[in-house]
Short mmCIF file of C-alpha atoms and ligand atoms in Angstrom, two decimals:
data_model
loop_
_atom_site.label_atom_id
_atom_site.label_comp_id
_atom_site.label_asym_id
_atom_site.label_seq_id
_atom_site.Cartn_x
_atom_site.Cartn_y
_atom_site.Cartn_z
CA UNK D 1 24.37 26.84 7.67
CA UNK D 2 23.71 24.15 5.25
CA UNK D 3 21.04 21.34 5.73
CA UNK D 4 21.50 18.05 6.02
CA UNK D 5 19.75 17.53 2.54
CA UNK D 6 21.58 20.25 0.92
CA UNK D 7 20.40 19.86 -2.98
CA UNK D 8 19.46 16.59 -2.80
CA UNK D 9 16.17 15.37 -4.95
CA UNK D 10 13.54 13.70 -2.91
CA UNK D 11 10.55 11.37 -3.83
CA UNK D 12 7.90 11.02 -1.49
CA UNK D 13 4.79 8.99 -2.43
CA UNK D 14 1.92 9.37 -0.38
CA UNK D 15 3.21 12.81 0.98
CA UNK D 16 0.69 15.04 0.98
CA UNK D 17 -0.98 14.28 4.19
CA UNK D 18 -0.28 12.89 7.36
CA UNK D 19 3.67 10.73 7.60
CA UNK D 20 4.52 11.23 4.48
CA UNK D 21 3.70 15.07 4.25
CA UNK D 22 5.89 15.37 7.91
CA UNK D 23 8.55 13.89 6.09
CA UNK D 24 8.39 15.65 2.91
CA UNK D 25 8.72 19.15 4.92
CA UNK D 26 11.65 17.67 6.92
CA UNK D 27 13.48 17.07 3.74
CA UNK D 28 12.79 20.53 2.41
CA UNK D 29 13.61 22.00 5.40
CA UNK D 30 16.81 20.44 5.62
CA UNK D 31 17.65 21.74 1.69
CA UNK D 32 16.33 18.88 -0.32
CA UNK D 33 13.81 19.96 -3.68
CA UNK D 34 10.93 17.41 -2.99
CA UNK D 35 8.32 15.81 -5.32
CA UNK D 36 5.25 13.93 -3.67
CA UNK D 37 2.65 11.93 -4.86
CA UNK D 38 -1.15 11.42 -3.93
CA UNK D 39 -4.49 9.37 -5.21
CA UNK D 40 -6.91 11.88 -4.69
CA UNK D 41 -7.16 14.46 -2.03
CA UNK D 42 -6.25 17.76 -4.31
CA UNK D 43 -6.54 20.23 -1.66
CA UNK D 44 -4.02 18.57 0.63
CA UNK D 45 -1.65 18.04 -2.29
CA UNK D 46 -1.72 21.53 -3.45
CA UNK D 47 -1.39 22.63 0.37
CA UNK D 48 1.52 20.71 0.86
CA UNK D 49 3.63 21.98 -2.49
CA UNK D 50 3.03 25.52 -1.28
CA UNK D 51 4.36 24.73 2.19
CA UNK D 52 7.46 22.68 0.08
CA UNK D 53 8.19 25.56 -1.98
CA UNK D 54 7.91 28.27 1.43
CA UNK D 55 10.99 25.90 2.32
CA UNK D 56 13.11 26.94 -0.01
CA UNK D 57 12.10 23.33 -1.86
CA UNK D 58 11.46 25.69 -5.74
CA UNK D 59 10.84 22.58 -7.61
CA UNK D 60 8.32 20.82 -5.44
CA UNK D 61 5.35 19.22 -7.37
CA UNK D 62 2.77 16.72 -6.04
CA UNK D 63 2.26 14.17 -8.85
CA UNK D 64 -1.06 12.35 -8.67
CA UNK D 65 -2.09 8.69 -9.44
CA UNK D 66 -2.42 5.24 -8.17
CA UNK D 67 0.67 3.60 -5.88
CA UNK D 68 -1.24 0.61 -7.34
CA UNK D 69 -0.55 1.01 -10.86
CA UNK D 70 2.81 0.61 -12.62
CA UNK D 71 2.37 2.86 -15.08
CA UNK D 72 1.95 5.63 -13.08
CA UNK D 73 5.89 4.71 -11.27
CA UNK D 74 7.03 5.06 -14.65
CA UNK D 75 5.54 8.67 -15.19
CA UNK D 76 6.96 9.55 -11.68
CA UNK D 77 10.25 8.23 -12.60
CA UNK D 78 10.41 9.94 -16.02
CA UNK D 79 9.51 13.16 -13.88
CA UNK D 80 12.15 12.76 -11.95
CA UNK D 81 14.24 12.24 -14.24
CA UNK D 82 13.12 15.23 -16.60
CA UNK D 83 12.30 18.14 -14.05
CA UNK D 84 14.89 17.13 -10.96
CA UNK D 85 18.04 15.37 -13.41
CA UNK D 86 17.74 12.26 -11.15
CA UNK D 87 16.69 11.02 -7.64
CA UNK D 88 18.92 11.07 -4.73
CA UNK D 89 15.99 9.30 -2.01
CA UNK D 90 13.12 7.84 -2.54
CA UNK D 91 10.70 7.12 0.64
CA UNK D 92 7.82 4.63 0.00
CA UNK D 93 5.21 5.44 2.13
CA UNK D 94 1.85 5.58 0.32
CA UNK D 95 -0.39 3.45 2.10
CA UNK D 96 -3.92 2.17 3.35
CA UNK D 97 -5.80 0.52 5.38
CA UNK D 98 -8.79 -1.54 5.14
CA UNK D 99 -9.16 -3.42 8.62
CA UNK D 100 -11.69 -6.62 9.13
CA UNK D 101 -11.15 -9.96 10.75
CA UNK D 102 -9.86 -12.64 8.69
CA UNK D 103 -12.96 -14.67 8.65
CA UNK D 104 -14.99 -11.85 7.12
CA UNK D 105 -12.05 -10.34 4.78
CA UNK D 106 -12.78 -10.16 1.56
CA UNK D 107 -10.52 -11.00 -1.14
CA UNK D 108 -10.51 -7.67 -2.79
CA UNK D 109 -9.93 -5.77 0.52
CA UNK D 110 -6.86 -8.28 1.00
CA UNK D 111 -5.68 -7.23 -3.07
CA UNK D 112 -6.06 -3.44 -2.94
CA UNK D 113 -4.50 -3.03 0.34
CA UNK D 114 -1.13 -5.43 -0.66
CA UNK D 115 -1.41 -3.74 -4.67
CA UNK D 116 -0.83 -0.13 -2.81
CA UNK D 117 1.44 -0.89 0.34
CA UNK D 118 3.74 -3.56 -1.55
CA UNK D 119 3.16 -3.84 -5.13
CA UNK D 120 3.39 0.26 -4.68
CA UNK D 121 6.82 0.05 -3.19
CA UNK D 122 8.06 -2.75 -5.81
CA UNK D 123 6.98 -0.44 -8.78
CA UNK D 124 8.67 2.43 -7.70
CA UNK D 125 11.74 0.91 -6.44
CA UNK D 126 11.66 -0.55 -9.91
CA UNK D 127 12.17 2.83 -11.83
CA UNK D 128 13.68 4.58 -9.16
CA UNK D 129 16.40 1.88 -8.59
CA UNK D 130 18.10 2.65 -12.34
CA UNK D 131 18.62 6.27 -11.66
CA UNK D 132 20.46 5.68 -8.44
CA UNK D 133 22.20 2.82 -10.17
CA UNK D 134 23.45 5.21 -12.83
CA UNK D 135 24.45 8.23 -10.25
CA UNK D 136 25.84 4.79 -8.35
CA UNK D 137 24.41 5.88 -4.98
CA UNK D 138 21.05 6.89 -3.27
CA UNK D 139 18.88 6.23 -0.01
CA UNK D 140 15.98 4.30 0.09
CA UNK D 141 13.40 3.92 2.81
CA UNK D 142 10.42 2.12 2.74
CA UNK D 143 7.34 2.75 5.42
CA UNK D 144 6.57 -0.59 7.26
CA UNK D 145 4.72 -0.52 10.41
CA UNK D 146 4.93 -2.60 13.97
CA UNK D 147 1.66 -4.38 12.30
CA UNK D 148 4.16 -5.81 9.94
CA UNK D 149 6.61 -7.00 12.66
CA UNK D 150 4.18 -8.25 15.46
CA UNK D 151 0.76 -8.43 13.44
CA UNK D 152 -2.66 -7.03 14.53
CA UNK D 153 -5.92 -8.24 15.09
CA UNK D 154 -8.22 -7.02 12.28
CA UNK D 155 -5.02 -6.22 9.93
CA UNK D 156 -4.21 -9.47 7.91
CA UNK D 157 -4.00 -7.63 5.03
CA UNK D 158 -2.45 -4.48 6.01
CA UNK D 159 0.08 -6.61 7.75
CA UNK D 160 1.08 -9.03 5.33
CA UNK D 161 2.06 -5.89 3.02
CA UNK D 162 3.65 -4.34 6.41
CA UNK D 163 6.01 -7.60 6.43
CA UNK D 164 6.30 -8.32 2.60
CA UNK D 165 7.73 -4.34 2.35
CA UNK D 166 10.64 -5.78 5.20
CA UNK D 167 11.82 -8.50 3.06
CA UNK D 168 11.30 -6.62 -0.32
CA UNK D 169 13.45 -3.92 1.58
CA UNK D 170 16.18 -6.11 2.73
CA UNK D 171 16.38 -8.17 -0.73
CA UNK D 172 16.94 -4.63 -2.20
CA UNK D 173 19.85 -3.94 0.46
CA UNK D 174 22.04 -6.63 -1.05
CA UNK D 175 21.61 -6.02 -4.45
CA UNK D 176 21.86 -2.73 -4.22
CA UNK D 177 24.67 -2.10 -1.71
CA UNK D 178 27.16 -2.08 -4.31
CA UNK D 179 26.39 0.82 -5.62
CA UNK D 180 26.02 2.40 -2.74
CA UNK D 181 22.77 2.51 -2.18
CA UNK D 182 21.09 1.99 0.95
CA UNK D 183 17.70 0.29 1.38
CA UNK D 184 16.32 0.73 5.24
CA UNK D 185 12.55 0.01 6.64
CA UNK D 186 10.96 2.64 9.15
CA UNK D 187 8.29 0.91 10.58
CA UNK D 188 6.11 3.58 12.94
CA UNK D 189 3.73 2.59 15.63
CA UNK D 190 0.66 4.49 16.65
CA UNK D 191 1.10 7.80 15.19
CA UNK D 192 -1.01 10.85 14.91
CA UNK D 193 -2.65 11.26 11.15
CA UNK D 194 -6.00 11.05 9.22
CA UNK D 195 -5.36 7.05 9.24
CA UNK D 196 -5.44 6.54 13.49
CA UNK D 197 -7.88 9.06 13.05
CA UNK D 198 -10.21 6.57 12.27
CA UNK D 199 -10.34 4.53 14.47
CA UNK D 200 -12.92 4.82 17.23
CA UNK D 201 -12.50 5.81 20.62
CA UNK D 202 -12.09 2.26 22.55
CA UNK D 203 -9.29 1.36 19.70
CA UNK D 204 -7.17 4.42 20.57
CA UNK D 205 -7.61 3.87 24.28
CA UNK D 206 -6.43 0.18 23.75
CA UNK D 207 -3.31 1.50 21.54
CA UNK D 208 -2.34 4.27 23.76
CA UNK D 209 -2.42 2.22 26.64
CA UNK D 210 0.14 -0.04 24.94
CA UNK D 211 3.05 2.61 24.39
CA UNK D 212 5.71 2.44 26.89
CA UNK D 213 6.30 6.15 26.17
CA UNK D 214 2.59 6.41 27.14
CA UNK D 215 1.80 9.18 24.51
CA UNK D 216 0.49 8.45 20.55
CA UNK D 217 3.51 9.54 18.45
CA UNK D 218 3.40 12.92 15.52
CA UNK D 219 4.66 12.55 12.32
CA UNK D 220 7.56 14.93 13.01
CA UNK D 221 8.81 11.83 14.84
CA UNK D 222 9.38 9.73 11.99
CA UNK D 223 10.43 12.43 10.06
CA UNK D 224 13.42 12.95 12.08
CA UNK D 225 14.41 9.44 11.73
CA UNK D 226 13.84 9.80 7.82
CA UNK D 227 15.88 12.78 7.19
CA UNK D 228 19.06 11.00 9.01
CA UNK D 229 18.51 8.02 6.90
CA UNK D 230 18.56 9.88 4.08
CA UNK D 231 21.40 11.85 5.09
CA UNK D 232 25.26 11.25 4.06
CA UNK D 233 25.58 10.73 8.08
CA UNK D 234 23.63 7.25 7.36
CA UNK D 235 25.96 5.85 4.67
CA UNK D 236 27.19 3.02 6.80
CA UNK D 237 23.38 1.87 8.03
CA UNK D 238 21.97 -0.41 4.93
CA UNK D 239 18.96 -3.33 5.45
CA UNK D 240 17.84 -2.46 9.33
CA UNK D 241 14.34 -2.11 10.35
CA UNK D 242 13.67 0.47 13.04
CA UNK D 243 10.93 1.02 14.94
CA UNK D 244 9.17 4.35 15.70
CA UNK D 245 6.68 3.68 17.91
CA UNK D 246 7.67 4.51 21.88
CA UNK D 247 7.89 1.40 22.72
CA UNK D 248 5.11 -0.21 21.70
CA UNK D 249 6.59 -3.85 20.53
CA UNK D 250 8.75 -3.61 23.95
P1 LIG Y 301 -2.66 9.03 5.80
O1 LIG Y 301 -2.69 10.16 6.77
O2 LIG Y 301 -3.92 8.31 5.47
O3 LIG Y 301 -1.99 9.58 4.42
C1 LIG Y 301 -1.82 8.69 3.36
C2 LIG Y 301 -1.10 9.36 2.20
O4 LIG Y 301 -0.92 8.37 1.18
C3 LIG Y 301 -1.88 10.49 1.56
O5 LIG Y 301 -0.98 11.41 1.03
C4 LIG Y 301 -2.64 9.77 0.45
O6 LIG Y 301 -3.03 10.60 -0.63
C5 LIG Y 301 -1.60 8.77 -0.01
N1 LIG Y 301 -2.17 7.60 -0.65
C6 LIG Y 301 -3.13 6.76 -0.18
N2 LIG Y 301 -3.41 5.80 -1.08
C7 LIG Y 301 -2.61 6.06 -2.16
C8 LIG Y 301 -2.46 5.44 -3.42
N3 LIG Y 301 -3.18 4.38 -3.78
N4 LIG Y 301 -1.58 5.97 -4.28
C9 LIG Y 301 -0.83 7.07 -3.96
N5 LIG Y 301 -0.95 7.70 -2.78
C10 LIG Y 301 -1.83 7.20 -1.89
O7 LIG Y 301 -1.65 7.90 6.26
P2 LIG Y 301 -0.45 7.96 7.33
O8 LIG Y 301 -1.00 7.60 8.65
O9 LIG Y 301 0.31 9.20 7.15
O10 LIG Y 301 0.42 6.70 6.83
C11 LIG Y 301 1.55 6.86 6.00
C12 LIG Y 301 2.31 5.54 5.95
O11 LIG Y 301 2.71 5.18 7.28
C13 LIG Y 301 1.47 4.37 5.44
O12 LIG Y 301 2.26 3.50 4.67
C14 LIG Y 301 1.02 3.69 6.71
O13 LIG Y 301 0.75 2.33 6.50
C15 LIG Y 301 2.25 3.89 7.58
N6 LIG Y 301 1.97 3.78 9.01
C16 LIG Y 301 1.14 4.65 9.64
C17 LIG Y 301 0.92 4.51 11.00
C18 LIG Y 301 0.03 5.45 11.78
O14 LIG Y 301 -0.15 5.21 12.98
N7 LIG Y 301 -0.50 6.49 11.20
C19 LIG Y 301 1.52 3.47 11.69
C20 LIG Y 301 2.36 2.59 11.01
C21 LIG Y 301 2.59 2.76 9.67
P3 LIG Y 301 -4.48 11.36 -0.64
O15 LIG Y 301 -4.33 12.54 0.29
O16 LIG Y 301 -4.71 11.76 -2.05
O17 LIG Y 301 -5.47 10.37 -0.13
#
């Protein structure tokens, strides 16, 4: 039986850990050959391309350098482009946090968080965008989060680049629905990974508490969402924003 992803060409940034490493194995395991990149964690990058490549995914790589940097899209691109012969989805998810109350935010924790969640996602879409363009059809899907719908105390930053990502996203629909190519937001809630992970005891209580599903979510459950967006079954579904988070903006 053939996947869902049969020989498609995946790009997952941030996708050796946590979200983006959930998705990545969905997409292999549904036929796609993956590539993922990370900033600095080697051991979880070189974990994840074995796992890729036990999937049947033979060309899986994890490419390593700053969202924040344009230069590095380019290299990623001209990867792409070299190893794979194109790129058929591209999910933006590399991101970070860097939490503190307006009042007391600095200015450079308010730069480096939008320069990797947005600027990230505007630099690859840049040099992504042109070889879907020329193969006049791909699936992109960017990473948002509820933050980014509904805001958070203690997330000014991370939320503004939650919310910019929505309307760089649906921008992107238009001008790129004519070659069909679909732009779509996944924005999670409070899921399970090495970012919640953080957070102390009182904060996950509090967040918990707030799910109507009354459970934290895995990253197998965006995943799941992912793969059908990427899929041929989500041609007709361009520019929506949907929430993964059990209910936790209800
Ligand atoms: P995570 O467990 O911290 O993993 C982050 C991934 O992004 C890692 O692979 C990391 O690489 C990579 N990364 C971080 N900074 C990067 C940079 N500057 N350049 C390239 N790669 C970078 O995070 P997560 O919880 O899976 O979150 C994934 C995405 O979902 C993020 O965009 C996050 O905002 C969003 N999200 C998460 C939640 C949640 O509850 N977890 C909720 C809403 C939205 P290294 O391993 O090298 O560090």
């Amino acid at each position: 039986m053939s996947g869902l992803l049969e020989g498609k060409r995946a790009l997952v940034t941030g996708g050796s850990r946590g979200i983006g490493r959930a998705i990545a194995l969905e997409f292999a395991g549904e036929g796609a050959q993956v590539v993922v990149t990370y900033v600095s964690n080697d051991a979880a990058a070189a974990e994840t391309t074995e796992s890729l490549k036990k999937l049947g995914s033979e060309k899986a790589a994890a490419l390593k350098g700053d969202a924040g940097d344009p230069a590095f899209a380019k290299t990623v691109a001209g990867y792409m482009k070299e190893n794979l012969g194109g790129c058929d989805i591209l999910v933006n998810n590399a991101g970070i946090t860097d939490d503190g109350l307006l009042l007391r935010m600095k200015p450079e924790s308010f730069d480096r968080v939008v320069a990797t969640n947005l600027n990230g996602a505007f630099y690859m879409l840049r040099e992504i965008a042109p070889l879907m363009v020329k193969q006049r059809g791909g699936r992109i899907i960017n990473i948002s989060s509820v933050s980014g719908i509904k805001g958070n105390p203690g997330q000014v930053n991370y939320a503004a680049s939650k919310a910019g990502l929505i309307g760089l996203s649906l921008s992107a629909a238009k001008e790129l629905g004519s070659r069909a190519i679909t732009v779509n937001v996944v924005a999670p809630g409070f899921i399970r990974t090495d970012m919640t992970a953080a957070l102390n005891g009182k904060q996950t209580e509090q967040s918990i508490a707030a799910v109507t599903l009354g459970r934290i979510g895995e990253p197998e459950d965006v995943a799941h969402l992912a793969a059908f967006l990427a899929s041929e079954k989500a041609g007709y579904i361009t520019g929506q924003v949907i929430a993964v988070d059990g209910g936790i903006i209800l």
